[in-house]
Amino acid sequence: MDEQEFTAWAVGVERRLLRSAYLLTGDLHRAEDLVQEALVKVAMRWDRLRAGNPTAYARTILVRDQISWWRRRREIPVEEVFGGAAVSSDPDVAMVVRRSLQRLTAAQRAVVVLRHFDDLSVEETAAILRVAPGTVKSQNAAALARLREGAPELLELIGRGR
Amino acid sequence: MKGLEELLDRATDAIESHLDHADVLVRARRRRTRQRGFVAGAVAGAAVAAVVVSLQVVDGESQSHEVPPASQTPSMSVRDVRWDPRDVADLPPADADVAPLLPDVLEVPDVAPRVEDDPVDAAVLSVDDGADVLLLGTDGRWRCVVVDGKTQPPPVLSPRGTRVAVTVVDGVVMVDLTTGVQVRRPLPDGFTPSSRAPVVRWVDEQRLLLSDGEGAWLLDADRGVEGASATARAEPEWTLGLPELDPAATGWEVGPVAALADGSALLRVTPPRPREPKQWWVVRWDPASVDLALAATVESDAMKHVSFASDLLGDS
């Protein structure tokens, strides 16, 4: 295995993966664990993955590990610890986003993060979540509707940003 | 929702990664070493071999029926098995096109509508929960089949998942999942379902093979017993060699689920009981490359009494 090549790749993607994992979990420590585990699994298969798309592979592991974790617990726990200042230059925005995402189901939250933060297509999102593209579309629509209805403070922030 | 992307970006813009890459590499190296170290030396001839049930079933008029092998049972062999099933949770996820009908995580529900009230085109798998038979439909929803007098051996799903056979005290109930209609057939004379190794297996969507080690019978869903042989023996459909894994020592079990069209196999990996959380896994194994990947995590108590629509799972 070319460890230098792996490390160069990891340096380039890990921050984005960590931010994505944080949005999925709302817990920075859990997010770090998820990213570390994904990178270990990529490293184990680096010789096979290096010519392909190791980032997509890492993201798939990360999301599926988190979904499995959620399902074992059957609900998204309310995170007690909030390090707003540690995650955002704007702690108020961080707080609103975190609370808004907590209103979503596990599947809705994953779809929102993959589509609106990771900028993946419907098809790419469906492949990661192992669902039909139509399910991604309906989950996304349901998530946005729930945010509109249940998180007016999020709408306010979006309106203020325009 | 315009602007959401920007908010998500702003909400995480101070996150910095402090991951220790050296530690990541050490962990990866350690896991690889553990996988390889478990098999001390190459194991020649370790194999997943489809030992096909080969029977000449003769009916009352001495007419011979060749029982076809279970479909999609390629002969596979592998020189070296470098895997410890105890590491199953560390396996990477399988590609999305591997057994796409199998959900990534499978949770068996406590209740489901009865199949006669809500028929399904086909079921991907069946689970015997002790009381009823639960079925995961190809539409992703669960149904249940209620059969009075259910006994061993456990229910068996047909290769394409359109029927399930449930052994009852005095017969076999074949349930058409597309209609919910149950057909009860008496057990063939001489068949001993309590024998040491009874085999109840669908030959196709219509015919069931029964064998008790002493004899074998073909049971047609519409016509009843079609043929019998007093001498034929049904060999195990699959044998799996993981020679360095001592099941008695670890309690872990690895067994076949289905053969896929690309030559790889789906294996069921079950941990010793009791274990919390109650989980077992479906793993894709490519014998050619010795490549293993996680196809599904099953959240359920019912580890053994699960039957898969093997041909349906093989579809991509």
mmCIF file with all atom_site columns, N, CA and C in Angstrom, chain B residues 176-208:
data_model
loop_
_atom_site.group_PDB
_atom_site.id
_atom_site.type_symbol
_atom_site.label_atom_id
_atom_site.label_alt_id
_atom_site.label_comp_id
_atom_site.label_asym_id
_atom_site.label_entity_id
_atom_site.label_seq_id
_atom_site.pdbx_PDB_ins_code
_atom_site.Cartn_x
_atom_site.Cartn_y
_atom_site.Cartn_z
_atom_site.occupancy
_atom_site.B_iso_or_equiv
_atom_site.pdbx_formal_charge
_atom_site.auth_seq_id
_atom_site.auth_comp_id
_atom_site.auth_asym_id
_atom_site.auth_atom_id
_atom_site.pdbx_PDB_model_num
ATOM 1  N N  . ASP B 1 176 ? -49.304 -19.679 -1.633 1.00 0.00 ? 176 ASP B N  1
ATOM 2  C CA . ASP B 1 176 ? -49.048 -18.842 -2.803 1.00 0.00 ? 176 ASP B CA 1
ATOM 3  C C  . ASP B 1 176 ? -49.086 -17.382 -2.334 1.00 0.00 ? 176 ASP B C  1
ATOM 4  N N  . LEU B 1 177 ? -47.945 -16.742 -2.359 1.00 0.00 ? 177 LEU B N  1
ATOM 5  C CA . LEU B 1 177 ? -47.862 -15.385 -1.799 1.00 0.00 ? 177 LEU B CA 1
ATOM 6  C C  . LEU B 1 177 ? -48.526 -14.352 -2.709 1.00 0.00 ? 177 LEU B C  1
ATOM 7  N N  . THR B 1 178 ? -48.748 -14.703 -3.957 1.00 0.00 ? 178 THR B N  1
ATOM 8  C CA . THR B 1 178 ? -49.382 -13.747 -4.871 1.00 0.00 ? 178 THR B CA 1
ATOM 9  C C  . THR B 1 178 ? -50.890 -13.682 -4.653 1.00 0.00 ? 178 THR B C  1
ATOM 10 N N  . THR B 1 179 ? -51.428 -14.686 -3.955 1.00 0.00 ? 179 THR B N  1
ATOM 11 C CA . THR B 1 179 ? -52.874 -14.700 -3.693 1.00 0.00 ? 179 THR B CA 1
ATOM 12 C C  . THR B 1 179 ? -53.202 -14.898 -2.214 1.00 0.00 ? 179 THR B C  1
ATOM 13 N N  . GLY B 1 180 ? -52.274 -15.483 -1.477 1.00 0.00 ? 180 GLY B N  1
ATOM 14 C CA . GLY B 1 180 ? -52.533 -15.826 -0.079 1.00 0.00 ? 180 GLY B CA 1
ATOM 15 C C  . GLY B 1 180 ? -53.178 -17.188 0.093  1.00 0.00 ? 180 GLY B C  1
ATOM 16 N N  . VAL B 1 181 ? -53.436 -17.866 -1.026 1.00 0.00 ? 181 VAL B N  1
ATOM 17 C CA . VAL B 1 181 ? -54.120 -19.168 -0.961 1.00 0.00 ? 181 VAL B CA 1
ATOM 18 C C  . VAL B 1 181 ? -53.174 -20.223 -0.386 1.00 0.00 ? 181 VAL B C  1
ATOM 19 N N  . GLN B 1 182 ? -53.684 -20.991 0.578  1.00 0.00 ? 182 GLN B N  1
ATOM 20 C CA . GLN B 1 182 ? -52.901 -22.064 1.192  1.00 0.00 ? 182 GLN B CA 1
ATOM 21 C C  . GLN B 1 182 ? -53.380 -23.416 0.662  1.00 0.00 ? 182 GLN B C  1
ATOM 22 N N  . VAL B 1 183 ? -52.452 -24.264 0.272  1.00 0.00 ? 183 VAL B N  1
ATOM 23 C CA . VAL B 1 183 ? -52.772 -25.629 -0.154 1.00 0.00 ? 183 VAL B CA 1
ATOM 24 C C  . VAL B 1 183 ? -52.088 -26.580 0.822  1.00 0.00 ? 183 VAL B C  1
ATOM 25 N N  . ARG B 1 184 ? -52.888 -27.429 1.469  1.00 0.00 ? 184 ARG B N  1
ATOM 26 C CA . ARG B 1 184 ? -52.330 -28.356 2.452  1.00 0.00 ? 184 ARG B CA 1
ATOM 27 C C  . ARG B 1 184 ? -52.181 -29.737 1.823  1.00 0.00 ? 184 ARG B C  1
ATOM 28 N N  . ARG B 1 185 ? -50.976 -30.266 1.775  1.00 0.00 ? 185 ARG B N  1
ATOM 29 C CA . ARG B 1 185 ? -50.717 -31.593 1.218  1.00 0.00 ? 185 ARG B CA 1
ATOM 30 C C  . ARG B 1 185 ? -50.262 -32.526 2.339  1.00 0.00 ? 185 ARG B C  1
ATOM 31 N N  . PRO B 1 186 ? -50.783 -33.734 2.394  1.00 0.00 ? 186 PRO B N  1
ATOM 32 C CA . PRO B 1 186 ? -50.304 -34.669 3.411  1.00 0.00 ? 186 PRO B CA 1
ATOM 33 C C  . PRO B 1 186 ? -48.845 -35.043 3.155  1.00 0.00 ? 186 PRO B C  1
ATOM 34 N N  . LEU B 1 187 ? -48.139 -35.378 4.209  1.00 0.00 ? 187 LEU B N  1
ATOM 35 C CA . LEU B 1 187 ? -46.753 -35.806 4.038  1.00 0.00 ? 187 LEU B CA 1
ATOM 36 C C  . LEU B 1 187 ? -46.736 -37.120 3.274  1.00 0.00 ? 187 LEU B C  1
ATOM 37 N N  . PRO B 1 188 ? -45.752 -37.322 2.402  1.00 0.00 ? 188 PRO B N  1
ATOM 38 C CA . PRO B 1 188 ? -45.674 -38.589 1.669  1.00 0.00 ? 188 PRO B CA 1
ATOM 39 C C  . PRO B 1 188 ? -45.515 -39.758 2.643  1.00 0.00 ? 188 PRO B C  1
ATOM 40 N N  . ASP B 1 189 ? -46.087 -40.882 2.304  1.00 0.00 ? 189 ASP B N  1
ATOM 41 C CA . ASP B 1 189 ? -45.919 -42.070 3.139  1.00 0.00 ? 189 ASP B CA 1
ATOM 42 C C  . ASP B 1 189 ? -44.433 -42.387 3.264  1.00 0.00 ? 189 ASP B C  1
ATOM 43 N N  . GLY B 1 190 ? -43.991 -42.563 4.473  1.00 0.00 ? 190 GLY B N  1
ATOM 44 C CA . GLY B 1 190 ? -42.593 -42.926 4.690  1.00 0.00 ? 190 GLY B CA 1
ATOM 45 C C  . GLY B 1 190 ? -41.701 -41.758 5.059  1.00 0.00 ? 190 GLY B C  1
ATOM 46 N N  . PHE B 1 191 ? -42.125 -40.561 4.746  1.00 0.00 ? 191 PHE B N  1
ATOM 47 C CA . PHE B 1 191 ? -41.280 -39.402 5.062  1.00 0.00 ? 191 PHE B CA 1
ATOM 48 C C  . PHE B 1 191 ? -41.294 -39.122 6.559  1.00 0.00 ? 191 PHE B C  1
ATOM 49 N N  . THR B 1 192 ? -40.109 -38.983 7.119  1.00 0.00 ? 192 THR B N  1
ATOM 50 C CA . THR B 1 192 ? -39.984 -38.744 8.557  1.00 0.00 ? 192 THR B CA 1
ATOM 51 C C  . THR B 1 192 ? -39.391 -37.358 8.781  1.00 0.00 ? 192 THR B C  1
ATOM 52 N N  . PRO B 1 193 ? -40.245 -36.374 9.021  1.00 0.00 ? 193 PRO B N  1
ATOM 53 C CA . PRO B 1 193 ? -39.706 -35.003 9.164  1.00 0.00 ? 193 PRO B CA 1
ATOM 54 C C  . PRO B 1 193 ? -38.842 -34.835 10.398 1.00 0.00 ? 193 PRO B C  1
ATOM 55 N N  . SER B 1 194 ? -38.952 -35.776 11.340 1.00 0.00 ? 194 SER B N  1
ATOM 56 C CA . SER B 1 194 ? -38.145 -35.644 12.555 1.00 0.00 ? 194 SER B CA 1
ATOM 57 C C  . SER B 1 194 ? -36.805 -36.353 12.421 1.00 0.00 ? 194 SER B C  1
ATOM 58 N N  . SER B 1 195 ? -36.465 -36.800 11.216 1.00 0.00 ? 195 SER B N  1
ATOM 59 C CA . SER B 1 195 ? -35.184 -37.484 11.040 1.00 0.00 ? 195 SER B CA 1
ATOM 60 C C  . SER B 1 195 ? -34.047 -36.510 11.307 1.00 0.00 ? 195 SER B C  1
ATOM 61 N N  . ARG B 1 196 ? -32.863 -37.073 11.360 1.00 0.00 ? 196 ARG B N  1
ATOM 62 C CA . ARG B 1 196 ? -31.721 -36.262 11.778 1.00 0.00 ? 196 ARG B CA 1
ATOM 63 C C  . ARG B 1 196 ? -31.469 -35.084 10.832 1.00 0.00 ? 196 ARG B C  1
ATOM 64 N N  . ALA B 1 197 ? -31.628 -35.314 9.559  1.00 0.00 ? 197 ALA B N  1
ATOM 65 C CA . ALA B 1 197 ? -31.331 -34.234 8.608  1.00 0.00 ? 197 ALA B CA 1
ATOM 66 C C  . ALA B 1 197 ? -32.411 -34.145 7.542  1.00 0.00 ? 197 ALA B C  1
ATOM 67 N N  . PRO B 1 198 ? -33.604 -33.721 7.917  1.00 0.00 ? 198 PRO B N  1
ATOM 68 C CA . PRO B 1 198 ? -34.640 -33.611 6.896  1.00 0.00 ? 198 PRO B CA 1
ATOM 69 C C  . PRO B 1 198 ? -34.316 -32.462 5.941  1.00 0.00 ? 198 PRO B C  1
ATOM 70 N N  . VAL B 1 199 ? -34.637 -32.666 4.693  1.00 0.00 ? 199 VAL B N  1
ATOM 71 C CA . VAL B 1 199 ? -34.439 -31.624 3.689  1.00 0.00 ? 199 VAL B CA 1
ATOM 72 C C  . VAL B 1 199 ? -35.804 -31.266 3.111  1.00 0.00 ? 199 VAL B C  1
ATOM 73 N N  . VAL B 1 200 ? -36.157 -30.029 3.210  1.00 0.00 ? 200 VAL B N  1
ATOM 74 C CA . VAL B 1 200 ? -37.353 -29.533 2.526  1.00 0.00 ? 200 VAL B CA 1
ATOM 75 C C  . VAL B 1 200 ? -36.871 -28.363 1.679  1.00 0.00 ? 200 VAL B C  1
ATOM 76 N N  . ARG B 1 201 ? -36.932 -28.520 0.385  1.00 0.00 ? 201 ARG B N  1
ATOM 77 C CA . ARG B 1 201 ? -36.361 -27.504 -0.494 1.00 0.00 ? 201 ARG B CA 1
ATOM 78 C C  . ARG B 1 201 ? -37.188 -27.411 -1.764 1.00 0.00 ? 201 ARG B C  1
ATOM 79 N N  . TRP B 1 202 ? -37.406 -26.196 -2.208 1.00 0.00 ? 202 TRP B N  1
ATOM 80 C CA . TRP B 1 202 ? -38.125 -26.011 -3.468 1.00 0.00 ? 202 TRP B CA 1
ATOM 81 C C  . TRP B 1 202 ? -37.198 -26.346 -4.624 1.00 0.00 ? 202 TRP B C  1
ATOM 82 N N  . VAL B 1 203 ? -37.696 -27.131 -5.559 1.00 0.00 ? 203 VAL B N  1
ATOM 83 C CA . VAL B 1 203 ? -36.957 -27.408 -6.784 1.00 0.00 ? 203 VAL B CA 1
ATOM 84 C C  . VAL B 1 203 ? -37.174 -26.261 -7.765 1.00 0.00 ? 203 VAL B C  1
ATOM 85 N N  . ASP B 1 204 ? -38.378 -25.768 -7.801 1.00 0.00 ? 204 ASP B N  1
ATOM 86 C CA . ASP B 1 204 ? -38.733 -24.597 -8.604 1.00 0.00 ? 204 ASP B CA 1
ATOM 87 C C  . ASP B 1 204 ? -39.909 -23.927 -7.889 1.00 0.00 ? 204 ASP B C  1
ATOM 88 N N  . GLU B 1 205 ? -40.680 -23.115 -8.597 1.00 0.00 ? 205 GLU B N  1
ATOM 89 C CA . GLU B 1 205 ? -41.773 -22.410 -7.916 1.00 0.00 ? 205 GLU B CA 1
ATOM 90 C C  . GLU B 1 205 ? -42.979 -23.310 -7.661 1.00 0.00 ? 205 GLU B C  1
ATOM 91 N N  . GLN B 1 206 ? -42.930 -24.506 -8.190 1.00 0.00 ? 206 GLN B N  1
ATOM 92 C CA . GLN B 1 206 ? -44.091 -25.392 -8.168 1.00 0.00 ? 206 GLN B CA 1
ATOM 93 C C  . GLN B 1 206 ? -43.866 -26.645 -7.322 1.00 0.00 ? 206 GLN B C  1
ATOM 94 N N  . ARG B 1 207 ? -42.629 -27.144 -7.308 1.00 0.00 ? 207 ARG B N  1
ATOM 95 C CA . ARG B 1 207 ? -42.383 -28.453 -6.713 1.00 0.00 ? 207 ARG B CA 1
ATOM 96 C C  . ARG B 1 207 ? -41.418 -28.387 -5.537 1.00 0.00 ? 207 ARG B C  1
ATOM 97 N N  . LEU B 1 208 ? -41.779 -29.192 -4.550 1.00 0.00 ? 208 LEU B N  1
ATOM 98 C CA . LEU B 1 208 ? -41.017 -29.234 -3.302 1.00 0.00 ? 208 LEU B CA 1
ATOM 99 C C  . LEU B 1 208 ? -40.314 -30.584 -3.215 1.00 0.00 ? 208 LEU B C  1
#
